[in-house]
XYZ file of C-alpha atoms in Angstrom:
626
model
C 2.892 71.453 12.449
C 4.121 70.013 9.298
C 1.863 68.093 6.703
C 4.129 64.917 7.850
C 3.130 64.965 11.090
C -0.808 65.565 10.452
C -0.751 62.991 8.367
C 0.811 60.677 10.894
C -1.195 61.671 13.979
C -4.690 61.361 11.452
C -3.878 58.091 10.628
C -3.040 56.845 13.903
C -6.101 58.081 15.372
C -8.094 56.921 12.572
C -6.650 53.264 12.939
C -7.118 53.107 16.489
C -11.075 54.705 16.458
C -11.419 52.100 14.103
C -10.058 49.574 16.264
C -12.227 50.903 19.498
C -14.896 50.577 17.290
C -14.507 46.716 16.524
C -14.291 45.918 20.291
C -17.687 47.974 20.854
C -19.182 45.921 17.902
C -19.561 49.638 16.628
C -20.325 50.952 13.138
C -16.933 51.897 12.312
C -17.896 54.610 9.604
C -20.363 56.247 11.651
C -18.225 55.749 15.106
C -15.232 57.312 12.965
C -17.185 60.194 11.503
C -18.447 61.228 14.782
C -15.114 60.953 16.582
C -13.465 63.343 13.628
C -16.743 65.648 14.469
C -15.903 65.783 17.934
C -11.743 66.213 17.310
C -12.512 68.948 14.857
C -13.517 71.022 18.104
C -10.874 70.634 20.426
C -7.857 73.300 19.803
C -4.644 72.304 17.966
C -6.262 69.559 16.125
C -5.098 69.445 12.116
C -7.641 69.193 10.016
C -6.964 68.156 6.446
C -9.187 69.919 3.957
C -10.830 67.518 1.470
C -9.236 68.760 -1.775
C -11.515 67.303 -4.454
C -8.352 66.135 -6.675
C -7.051 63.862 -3.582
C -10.003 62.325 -2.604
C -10.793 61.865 -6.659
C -7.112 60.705 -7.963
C -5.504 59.465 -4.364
C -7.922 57.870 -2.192
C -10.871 56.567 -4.286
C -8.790 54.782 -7.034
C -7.230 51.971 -4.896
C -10.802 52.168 -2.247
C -12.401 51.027 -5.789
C -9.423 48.371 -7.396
C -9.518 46.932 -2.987
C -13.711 46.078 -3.906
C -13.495 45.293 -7.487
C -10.285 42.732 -7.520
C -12.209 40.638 -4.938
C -15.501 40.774 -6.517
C -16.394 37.767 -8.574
C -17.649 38.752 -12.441
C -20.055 35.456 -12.046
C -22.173 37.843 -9.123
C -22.406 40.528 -11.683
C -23.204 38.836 -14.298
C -25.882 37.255 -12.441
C -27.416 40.966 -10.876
C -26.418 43.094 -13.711
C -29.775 43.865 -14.486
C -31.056 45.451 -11.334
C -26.684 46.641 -11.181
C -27.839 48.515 -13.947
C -31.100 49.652 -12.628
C -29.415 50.975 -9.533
C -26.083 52.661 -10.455
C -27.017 54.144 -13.933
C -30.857 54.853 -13.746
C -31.398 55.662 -10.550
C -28.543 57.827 -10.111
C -29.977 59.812 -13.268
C -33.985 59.787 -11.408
C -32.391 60.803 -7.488
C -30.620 63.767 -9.421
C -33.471 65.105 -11.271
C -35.751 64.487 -8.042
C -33.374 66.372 -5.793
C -32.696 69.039 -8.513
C -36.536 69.392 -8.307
C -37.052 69.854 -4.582
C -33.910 72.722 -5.184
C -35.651 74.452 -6.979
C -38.777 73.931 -4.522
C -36.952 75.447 -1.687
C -33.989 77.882 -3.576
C -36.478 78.666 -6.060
C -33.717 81.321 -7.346
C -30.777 78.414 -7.824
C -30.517 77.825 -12.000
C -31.193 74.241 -13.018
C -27.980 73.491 -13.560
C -26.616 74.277 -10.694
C -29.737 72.345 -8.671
C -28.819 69.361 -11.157
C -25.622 69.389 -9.821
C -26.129 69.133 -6.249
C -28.440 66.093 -7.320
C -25.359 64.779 -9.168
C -23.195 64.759 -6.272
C -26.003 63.222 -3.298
C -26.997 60.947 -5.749
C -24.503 57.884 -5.492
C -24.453 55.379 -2.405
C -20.870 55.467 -1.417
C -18.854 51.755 -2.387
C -16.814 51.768 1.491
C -19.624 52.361 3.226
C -22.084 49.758 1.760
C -19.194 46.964 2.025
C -18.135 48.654 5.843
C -21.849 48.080 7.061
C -22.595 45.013 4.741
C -19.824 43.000 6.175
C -20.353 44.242 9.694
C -24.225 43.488 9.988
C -23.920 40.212 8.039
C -26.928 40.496 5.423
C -27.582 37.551 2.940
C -24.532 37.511 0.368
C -26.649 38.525 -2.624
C -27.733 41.685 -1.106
C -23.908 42.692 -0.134
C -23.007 41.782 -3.731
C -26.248 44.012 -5.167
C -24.645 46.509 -2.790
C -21.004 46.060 -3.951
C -21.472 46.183 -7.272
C -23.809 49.328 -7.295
C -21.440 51.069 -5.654
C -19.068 50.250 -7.959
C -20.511 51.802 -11.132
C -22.822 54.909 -9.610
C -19.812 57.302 -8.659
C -19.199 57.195 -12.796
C -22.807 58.277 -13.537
C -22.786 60.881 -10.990
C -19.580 62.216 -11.700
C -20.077 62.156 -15.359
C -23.574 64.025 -14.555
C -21.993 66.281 -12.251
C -19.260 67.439 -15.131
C -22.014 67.727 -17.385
C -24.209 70.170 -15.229
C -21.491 72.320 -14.034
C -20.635 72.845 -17.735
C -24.132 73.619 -18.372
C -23.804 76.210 -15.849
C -21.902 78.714 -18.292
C -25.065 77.075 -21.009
C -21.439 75.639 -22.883
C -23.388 72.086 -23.342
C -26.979 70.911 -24.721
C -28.875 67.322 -24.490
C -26.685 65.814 -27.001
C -22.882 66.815 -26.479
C -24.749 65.583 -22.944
C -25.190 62.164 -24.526
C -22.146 62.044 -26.086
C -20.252 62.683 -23.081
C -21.581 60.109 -20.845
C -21.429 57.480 -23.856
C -17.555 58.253 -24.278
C -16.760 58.557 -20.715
C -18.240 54.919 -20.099
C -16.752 53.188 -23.723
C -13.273 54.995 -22.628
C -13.328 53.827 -18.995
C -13.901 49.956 -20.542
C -11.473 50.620 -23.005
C -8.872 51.989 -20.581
C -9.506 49.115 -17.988
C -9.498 46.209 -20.346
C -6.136 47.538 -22.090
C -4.107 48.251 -18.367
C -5.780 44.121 -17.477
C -4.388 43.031 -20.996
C -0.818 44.454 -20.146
C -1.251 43.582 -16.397
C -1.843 40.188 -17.183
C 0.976 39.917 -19.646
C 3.546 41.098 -17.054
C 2.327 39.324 -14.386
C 2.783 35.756 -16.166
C 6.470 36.701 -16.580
C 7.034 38.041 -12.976
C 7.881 35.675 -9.958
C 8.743 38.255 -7.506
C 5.791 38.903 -4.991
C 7.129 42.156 -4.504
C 7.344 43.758 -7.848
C 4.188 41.687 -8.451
C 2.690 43.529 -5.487
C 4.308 47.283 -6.610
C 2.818 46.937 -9.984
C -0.283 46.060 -8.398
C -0.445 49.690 -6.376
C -0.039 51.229 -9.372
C -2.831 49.599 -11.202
C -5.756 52.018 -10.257
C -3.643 55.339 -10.384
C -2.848 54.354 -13.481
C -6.030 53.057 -14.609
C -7.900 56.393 -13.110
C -5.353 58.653 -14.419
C -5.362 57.607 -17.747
C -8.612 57.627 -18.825
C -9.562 60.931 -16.810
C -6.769 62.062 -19.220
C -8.732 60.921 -22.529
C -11.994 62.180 -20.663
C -13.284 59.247 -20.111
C -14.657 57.535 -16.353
C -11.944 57.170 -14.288
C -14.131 54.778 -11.967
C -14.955 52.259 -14.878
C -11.107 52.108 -15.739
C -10.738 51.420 -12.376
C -13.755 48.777 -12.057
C -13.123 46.972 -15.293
C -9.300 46.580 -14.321
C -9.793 45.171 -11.120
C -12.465 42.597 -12.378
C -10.694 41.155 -14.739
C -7.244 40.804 -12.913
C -9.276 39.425 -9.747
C -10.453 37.016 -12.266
C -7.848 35.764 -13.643
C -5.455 36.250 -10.585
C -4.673 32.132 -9.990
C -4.091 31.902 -13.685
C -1.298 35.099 -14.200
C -0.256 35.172 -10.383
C 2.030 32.921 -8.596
C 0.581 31.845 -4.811
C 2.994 33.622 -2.491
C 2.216 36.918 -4.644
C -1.423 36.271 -4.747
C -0.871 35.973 -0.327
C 1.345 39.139 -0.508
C -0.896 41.007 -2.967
C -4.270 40.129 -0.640
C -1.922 41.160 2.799
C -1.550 44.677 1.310
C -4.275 45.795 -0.193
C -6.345 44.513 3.140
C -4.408 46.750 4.937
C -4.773 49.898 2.716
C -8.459 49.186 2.600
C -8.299 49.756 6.450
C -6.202 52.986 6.345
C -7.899 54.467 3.749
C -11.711 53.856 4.805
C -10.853 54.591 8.234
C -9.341 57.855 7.142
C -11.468 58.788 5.212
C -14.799 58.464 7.172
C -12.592 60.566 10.440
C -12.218 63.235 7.889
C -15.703 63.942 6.924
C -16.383 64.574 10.550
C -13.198 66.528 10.731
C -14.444 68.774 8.108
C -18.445 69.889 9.843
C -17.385 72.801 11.761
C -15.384 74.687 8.656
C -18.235 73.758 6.903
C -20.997 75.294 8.427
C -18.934 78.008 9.637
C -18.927 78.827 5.902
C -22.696 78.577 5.633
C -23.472 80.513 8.166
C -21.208 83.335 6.842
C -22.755 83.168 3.819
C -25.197 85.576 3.220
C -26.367 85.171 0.209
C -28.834 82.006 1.895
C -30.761 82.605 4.561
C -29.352 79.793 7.756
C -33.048 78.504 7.437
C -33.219 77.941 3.955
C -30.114 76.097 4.738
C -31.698 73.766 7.172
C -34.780 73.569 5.429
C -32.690 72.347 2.160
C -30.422 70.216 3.725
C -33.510 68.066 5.472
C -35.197 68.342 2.352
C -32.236 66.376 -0.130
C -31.692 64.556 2.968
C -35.791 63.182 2.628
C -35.707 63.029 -1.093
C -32.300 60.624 -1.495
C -33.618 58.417 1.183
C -37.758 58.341 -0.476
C -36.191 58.118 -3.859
C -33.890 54.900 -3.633
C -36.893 53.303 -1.276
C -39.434 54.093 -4.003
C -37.165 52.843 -6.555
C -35.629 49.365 -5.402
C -38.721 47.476 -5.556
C -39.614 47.629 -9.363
C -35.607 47.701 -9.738
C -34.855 44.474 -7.759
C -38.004 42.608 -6.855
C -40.662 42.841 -9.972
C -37.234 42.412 -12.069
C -35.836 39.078 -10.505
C -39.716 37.929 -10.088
C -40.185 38.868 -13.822
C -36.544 36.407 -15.026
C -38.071 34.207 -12.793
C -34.764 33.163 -11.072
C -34.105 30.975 -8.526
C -33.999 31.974 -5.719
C -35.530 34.956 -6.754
C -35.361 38.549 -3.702
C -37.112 38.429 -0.618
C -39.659 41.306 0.102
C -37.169 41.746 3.389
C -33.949 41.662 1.556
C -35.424 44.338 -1.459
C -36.528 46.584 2.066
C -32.641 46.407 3.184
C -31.040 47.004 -0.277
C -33.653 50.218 -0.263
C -32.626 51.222 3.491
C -28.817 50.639 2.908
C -28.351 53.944 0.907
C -25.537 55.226 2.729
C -23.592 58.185 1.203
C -19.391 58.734 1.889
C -16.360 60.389 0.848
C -17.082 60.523 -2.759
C -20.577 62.917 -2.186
C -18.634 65.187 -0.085
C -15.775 65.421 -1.989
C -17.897 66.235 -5.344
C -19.519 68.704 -3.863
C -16.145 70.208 -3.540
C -15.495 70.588 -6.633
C -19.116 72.947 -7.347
C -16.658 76.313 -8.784
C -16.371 78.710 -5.867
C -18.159 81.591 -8.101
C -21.356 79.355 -7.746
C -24.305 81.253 -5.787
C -24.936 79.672 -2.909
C -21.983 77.502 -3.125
C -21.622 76.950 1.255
C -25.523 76.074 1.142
C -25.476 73.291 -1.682
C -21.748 71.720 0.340
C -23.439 72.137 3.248
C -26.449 69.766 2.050
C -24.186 67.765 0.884
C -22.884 66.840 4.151
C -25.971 66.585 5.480
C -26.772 63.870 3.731
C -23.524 61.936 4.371
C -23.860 62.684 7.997
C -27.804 61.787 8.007
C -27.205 58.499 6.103
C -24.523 57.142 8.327
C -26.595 58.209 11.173
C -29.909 57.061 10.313
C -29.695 54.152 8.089
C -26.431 53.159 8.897
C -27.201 52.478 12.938
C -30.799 51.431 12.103
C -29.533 49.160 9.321
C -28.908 46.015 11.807
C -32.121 46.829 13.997
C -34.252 46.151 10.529
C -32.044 43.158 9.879
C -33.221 41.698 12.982
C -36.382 42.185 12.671
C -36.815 41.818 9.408
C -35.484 38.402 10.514
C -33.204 38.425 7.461
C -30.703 35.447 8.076
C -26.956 36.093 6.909
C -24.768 33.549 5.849
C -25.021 30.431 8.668
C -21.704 29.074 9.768
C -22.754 25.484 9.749
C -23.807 25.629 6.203
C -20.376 27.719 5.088
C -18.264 25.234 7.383
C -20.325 22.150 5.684
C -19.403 23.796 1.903
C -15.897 24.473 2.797
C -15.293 21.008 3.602
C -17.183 19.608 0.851
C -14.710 21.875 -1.577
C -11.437 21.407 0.486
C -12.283 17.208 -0.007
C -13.055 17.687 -3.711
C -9.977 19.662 -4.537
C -7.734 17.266 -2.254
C -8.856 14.331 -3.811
C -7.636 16.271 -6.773
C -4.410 16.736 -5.243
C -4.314 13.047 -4.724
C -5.261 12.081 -8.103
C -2.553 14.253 -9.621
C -0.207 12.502 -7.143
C -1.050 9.155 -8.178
C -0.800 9.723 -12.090
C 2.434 11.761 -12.281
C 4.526 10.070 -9.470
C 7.420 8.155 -11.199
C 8.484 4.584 -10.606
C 11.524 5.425 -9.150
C 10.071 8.278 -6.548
C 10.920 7.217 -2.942
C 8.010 5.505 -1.744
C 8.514 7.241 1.770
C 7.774 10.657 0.073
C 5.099 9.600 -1.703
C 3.496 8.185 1.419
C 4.143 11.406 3.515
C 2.218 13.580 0.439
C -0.544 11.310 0.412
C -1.035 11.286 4.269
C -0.473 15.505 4.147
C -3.289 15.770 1.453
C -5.697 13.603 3.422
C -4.770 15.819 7.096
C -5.552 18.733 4.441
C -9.009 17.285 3.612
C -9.869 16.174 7.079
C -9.265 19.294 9.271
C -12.355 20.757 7.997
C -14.449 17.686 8.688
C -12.693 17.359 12.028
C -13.798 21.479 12.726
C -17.597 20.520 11.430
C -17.888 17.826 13.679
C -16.632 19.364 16.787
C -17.589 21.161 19.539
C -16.992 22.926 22.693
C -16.817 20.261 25.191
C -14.986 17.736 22.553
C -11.670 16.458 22.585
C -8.754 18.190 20.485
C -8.940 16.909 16.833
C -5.973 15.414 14.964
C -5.730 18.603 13.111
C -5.694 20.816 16.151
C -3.701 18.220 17.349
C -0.830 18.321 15.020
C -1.431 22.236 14.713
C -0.248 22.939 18.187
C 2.387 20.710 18.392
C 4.208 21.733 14.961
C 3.512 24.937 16.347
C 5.499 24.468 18.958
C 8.607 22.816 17.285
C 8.469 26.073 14.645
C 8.880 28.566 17.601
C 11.740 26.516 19.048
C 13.325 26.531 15.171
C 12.625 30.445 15.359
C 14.725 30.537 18.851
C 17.592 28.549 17.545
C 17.081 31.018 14.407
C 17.084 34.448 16.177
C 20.092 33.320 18.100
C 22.359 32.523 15.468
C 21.217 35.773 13.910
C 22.449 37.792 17.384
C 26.063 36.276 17.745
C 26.685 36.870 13.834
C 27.957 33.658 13.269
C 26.062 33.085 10.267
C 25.694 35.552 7.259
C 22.270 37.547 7.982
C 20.469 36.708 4.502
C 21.238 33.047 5.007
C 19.503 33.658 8.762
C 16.626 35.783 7.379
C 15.493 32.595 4.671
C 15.713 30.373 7.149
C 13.594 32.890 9.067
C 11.287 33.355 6.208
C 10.872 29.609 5.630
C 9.572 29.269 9.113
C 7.375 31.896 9.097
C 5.328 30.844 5.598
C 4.957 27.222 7.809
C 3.243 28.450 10.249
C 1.344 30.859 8.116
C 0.518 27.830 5.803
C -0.469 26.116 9.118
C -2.905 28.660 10.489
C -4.679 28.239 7.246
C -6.146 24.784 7.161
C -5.753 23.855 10.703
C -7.551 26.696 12.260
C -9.418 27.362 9.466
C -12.371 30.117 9.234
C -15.152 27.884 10.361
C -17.596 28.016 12.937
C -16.381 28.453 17.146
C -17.266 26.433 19.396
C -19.993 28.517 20.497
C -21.544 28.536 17.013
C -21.090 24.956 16.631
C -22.934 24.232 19.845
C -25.845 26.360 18.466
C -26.427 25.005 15.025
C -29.833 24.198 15.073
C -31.928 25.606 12.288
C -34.506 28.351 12.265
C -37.207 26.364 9.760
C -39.649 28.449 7.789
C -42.927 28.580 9.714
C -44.622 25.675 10.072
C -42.090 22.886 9.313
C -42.190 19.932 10.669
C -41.212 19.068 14.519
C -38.176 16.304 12.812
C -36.846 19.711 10.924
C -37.210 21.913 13.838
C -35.301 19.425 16.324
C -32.441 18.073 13.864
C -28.736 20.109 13.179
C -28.567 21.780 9.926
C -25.304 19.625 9.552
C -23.324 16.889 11.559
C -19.817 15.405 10.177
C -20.056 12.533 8.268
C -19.624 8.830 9.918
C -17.370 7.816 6.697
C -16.191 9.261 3.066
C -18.856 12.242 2.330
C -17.300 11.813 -0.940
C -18.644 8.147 -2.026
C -21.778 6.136 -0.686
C -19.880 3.204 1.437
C -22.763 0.851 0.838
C -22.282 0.760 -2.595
C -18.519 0.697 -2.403
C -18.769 -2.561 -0.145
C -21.059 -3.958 -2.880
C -18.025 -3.155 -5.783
C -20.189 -0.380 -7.613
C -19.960 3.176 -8.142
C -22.603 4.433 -9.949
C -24.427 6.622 -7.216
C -25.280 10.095 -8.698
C -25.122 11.910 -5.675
C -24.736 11.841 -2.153
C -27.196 12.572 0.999
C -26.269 12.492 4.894
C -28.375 11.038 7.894
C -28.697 14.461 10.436
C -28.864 11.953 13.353
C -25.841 9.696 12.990
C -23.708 11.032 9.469
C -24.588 8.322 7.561
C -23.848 9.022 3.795
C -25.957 7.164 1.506
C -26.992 7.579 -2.412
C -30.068 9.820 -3.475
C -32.987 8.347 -4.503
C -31.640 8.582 -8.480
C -29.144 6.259 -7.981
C -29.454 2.458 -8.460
C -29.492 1.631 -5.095
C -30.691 4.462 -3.067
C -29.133 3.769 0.222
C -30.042 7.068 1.947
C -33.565 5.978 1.537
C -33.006 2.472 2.572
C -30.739 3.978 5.473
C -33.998 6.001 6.959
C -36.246 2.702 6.519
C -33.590 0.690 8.551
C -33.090 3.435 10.984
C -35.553 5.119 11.366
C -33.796 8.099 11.609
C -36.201 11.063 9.647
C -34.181 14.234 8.319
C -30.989 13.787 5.562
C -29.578 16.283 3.988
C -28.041 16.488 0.916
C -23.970 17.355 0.445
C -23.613 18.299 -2.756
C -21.567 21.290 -3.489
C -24.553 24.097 -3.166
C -27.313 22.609 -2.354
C -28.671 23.579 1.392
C -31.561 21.508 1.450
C -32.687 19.283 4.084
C -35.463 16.318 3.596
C -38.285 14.851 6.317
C -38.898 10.937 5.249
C -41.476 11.232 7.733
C -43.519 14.108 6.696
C -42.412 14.555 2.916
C -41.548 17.750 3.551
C -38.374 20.618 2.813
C -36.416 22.236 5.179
């Protein structure tokens, strides 16, 4: 069977276990490792051998520039301490700890080569924290903890791992040491923020989304490549590339490339992590088949190390996380500072991947023991996915650690789509020109407010409601589009018009609809959600808290307090909204304070305020937070 057609028949099965997976509401890493476990039994089956250099320079390049273009710099910036605490210093403390219990159990394995085994179990693996995070739904600041952890660690372990296994021949001391990890970290920033610089200075002269997109998948090679080349981290260069061009992306980028761009690299995130994680099960039985013909390690030693690294990795990062993340964000006294429940699920979400597996690869072959310490390796891969990474969601529930709620997303969303299309409208009514059709003008201004409305119209609905206007005009402009696309695809079968002229018109139709989907559909709550939005208060809050939604849609503007616009004034500060009937009145700083006056009239008890991110509620009645 040719290399063509492995490749082919991997990634088909790899796309649709992945797939299966989603239907189950599965773990798809640890569904797709055990399916590649099983398939790497039955006869016939190819089974790719993880070459070190593919997984290194092919696969985890773009896995890392998928993460770090979507990951905002304002979440690092924010977590960089405990980032740092995490992917640099605790990567350093789980090698030495697992070089340690080694030398416990091989008590005959040199330092080095005990260090290096550390090295290579030490890192939490990027696609399988962001696999699991998105899947189980934790609080957004742990994922991002998560993300951007897993960002940075593979560089200290593979800059630790280089160093040991050059220590091996005793060719390095403490200081070239030093030295080594200093310039592999300055020359992975300096790499990345040159290939952004030149990025960003192509991309502001290139309008087509497809060699916008093309230079795009070359970004990480590139960025890997060349720094690996001046010996510096390959991951950084990657990392700091993909920060700064997801930063500046709406700047340098123009829209459609920015939709293209986002299309692709979802779907070779997909391929890639679902490859990847069918291929580490695909690899177990040539694995220990190698062990066990080893004999220079005893199969029980074996076992006995494997359980033991396993133990350590998972004690280690446990032990670790709550000087790392809690006593440091108590001690900056942010706010909100970590939970005790979300520091317990940042310690428990350790899992290892493709990266661990794939170093250990790369241990010389002449190494003593060599099948044992790969062997371990896997193990620990294997025994994270299995243990953490199905137990992850059980301690999420009971921990009862709440993800991000729907209503409060769908309420934010809407608050930000009406800011930015009163923007819109602004910009409309200072730039139109005297002699702009007034028709025109009136159809923009009516678009922009549809725009604007279609995520109030989702907030406030539910499942036994009437169609909104936005659904409304969704489904019938739907409809007319697919009758355009008939009339289209017809002319394009008889050949009576030129077939670039038909595929435009095609095109045109097509980036409607998609356009369409966007704000009329929207990504807000179902109907089943929106039926169930009640609150889960803290313990002990008030009955008025406990009974009221954590959001309704608003009865008029949520962007200006109507009582003061019917008195002539403006000069509310900012805005709160009745939970029982969407009344929007002014806080109690503004002249007037009609929210309070609104409860006093009312007496309706809980507001809440609608200020872009604030997710407070307020009892009149009890004086009390929710």
């Amino acid at each position: 069977m040719s290399l063509a057609v492995e490749l082919v028949i991997l990634l088909a099965i790899a796309a649709g276990t992945a797939a299966l997976a989603g239907r189950l509401a599965l773990s798809a890493p640890l569904f797709l490792t055990f399916a590649g476990l099983i398939l790497s039994f039955v006869p016939g089956m190819p089974v790719l051998p993880l070459e070190p250099h593919i997984v290194l320079e092919g696969l985890l390049p773009p896995l890392l520039y998928a993460t770090a273009v979507r990951t905002p710099l304002i979440d690092l910036r924010r977590q960089r301490n405990e980032i740092g605490l995490l992917s640099v210093v605790l990567v350093v403390v789980t090698a030495l700890v697992v070089a340690l219990v080694v030398k416990l159990v091989l008590p005959d394995v040199p330092f080095a080569i005990a260090l290096a085994l550390g090295a290579v179990v030490a890192p939490p693996d990027a696609v399988a924290a962001s696999a699991v995070a998105r899947r189980v739904r934790m609080p957004r600041s742990v994922v991002s903890l998560l993300e951007g952890e897993s960002l940075l660690n593979d560089a200290t372990a593979l800059v630790t791992l280089r160093s040991a296994i050059a220590a091996v021949s005793g060719s390095v001391g403490v200081l070239s040491i030093g030295l080594d990890f200093l310039w592999a970290v300055l020359g992975g920033v300096l790499v990345g923020w040159v290939l952004a610089q030149l990025v960003s200075l192509m991309r502001r002269k290139v309008e087509d989304p497809v060699l916008d997109t093309s230079v795009s998948l070359l970004v990480p090679f590139a960025a890997y490549l060349g720094a690996e080349q001046l010996h510096g981290s390959g991951v950084i260069a990657v990392v700091v590339a993909g920060l700064m061009l997801g930063q500046r992306a709406t700047e340098i980028q123009s829209a459609m490339s920015r939709v293209t761009e986002r299309v692709i690299w979802r779907t070779v995130q997909f391929l890639l992590e679902s490859a990847i994680f069918l291929l580490i099960g695909l690899q177990l039985k040539d694995l220990v088949t190698a062990a066990i013909e080893d004999e220079s390690t005893p199969n029980t030693d074996v076992l006995v190390l494997s359980l033991a690294v396993l133990l350590a990795v998972v004690v280690v990062r446990g032990l670790w996380v709550f000087p790392a993340v809690y006593l440091l964000g108590r001690l900056n006294r942010r706010q909100p500072g970590p939970t005790v429940p979300e520091v317990a699920l940042v310690g428990w979400a350790g899992m290892r991947g493709v990266v661990t597996l794939a170093a250990a690869l790369t241990i010389p072959e002449d190494v003593p023991g060599r099948p044992a310490l790969v062997v371990a390796a896997f193990t620990v891969v294997a025994g994270s996915l299995l243990v953490q990474g199905t137990t992850l969601p059980w301690l999420v529930r009971r921990l009862k650690v709440a993800g991000p709620d729907p209503a409060q997303d769908a309420l934010q969303e809407a608050l930000l789509q009406q800011q930015a299309a009163e923007a819109g409208l602004d910009r409309l009514a200072a730039t139109r020109r005297p002699e702009d059709a007034p028709d025109v003008v009136q159809t923009l201004e009516s678009w922009g407010e549809r725009v604007a409305n279609a995520a109030w119209e989702r907030l406030g609905s539910n499942e036994n409601a009437q169609e909104t206007p936005a659904a409304t005009f969704h489904r019938l402009r739907v409809e007319m589009l697919e009758a355009e696309r008939q009339v289209t695809a017809r002319v394009r079968r008889d050949g009576s018009v030129p077939h670039d002229l038909v595929e435009r018109v095609l095109e045109r139709i097509d980036q409607e609809e998609a356009m369409l989907d966007g704000f009329s559909t929207g990504t807000g709550p179902s109907a089943a959600e929106q039926s169930s939005m009640l609150t889960a208060p803290k313990p002990g809050a008030c009955s008025h808290l406990q009974d009221r939604p954590l959001t309704v849609a608003p009865a008029s503007r949520p962007d200006a307090c109507p009582d003061c616009l019917e008195l002539g004034e403006r000069h509310w500060v900012h805005l709160r909204m009745c939970l029982d009937c969407g009344h929007v009145g002014c806080c109690d700083s503004s002249p007037r304070r009609h929210a309070q006056a609104h409860h006093e009239s009312s007496g309706h008890p809980v507001m809440r305020s609608i200020e872009l991110g604030e997710w407070w509620r307020w009892c009149y009645v009890d004086s009390e937070l929710g």
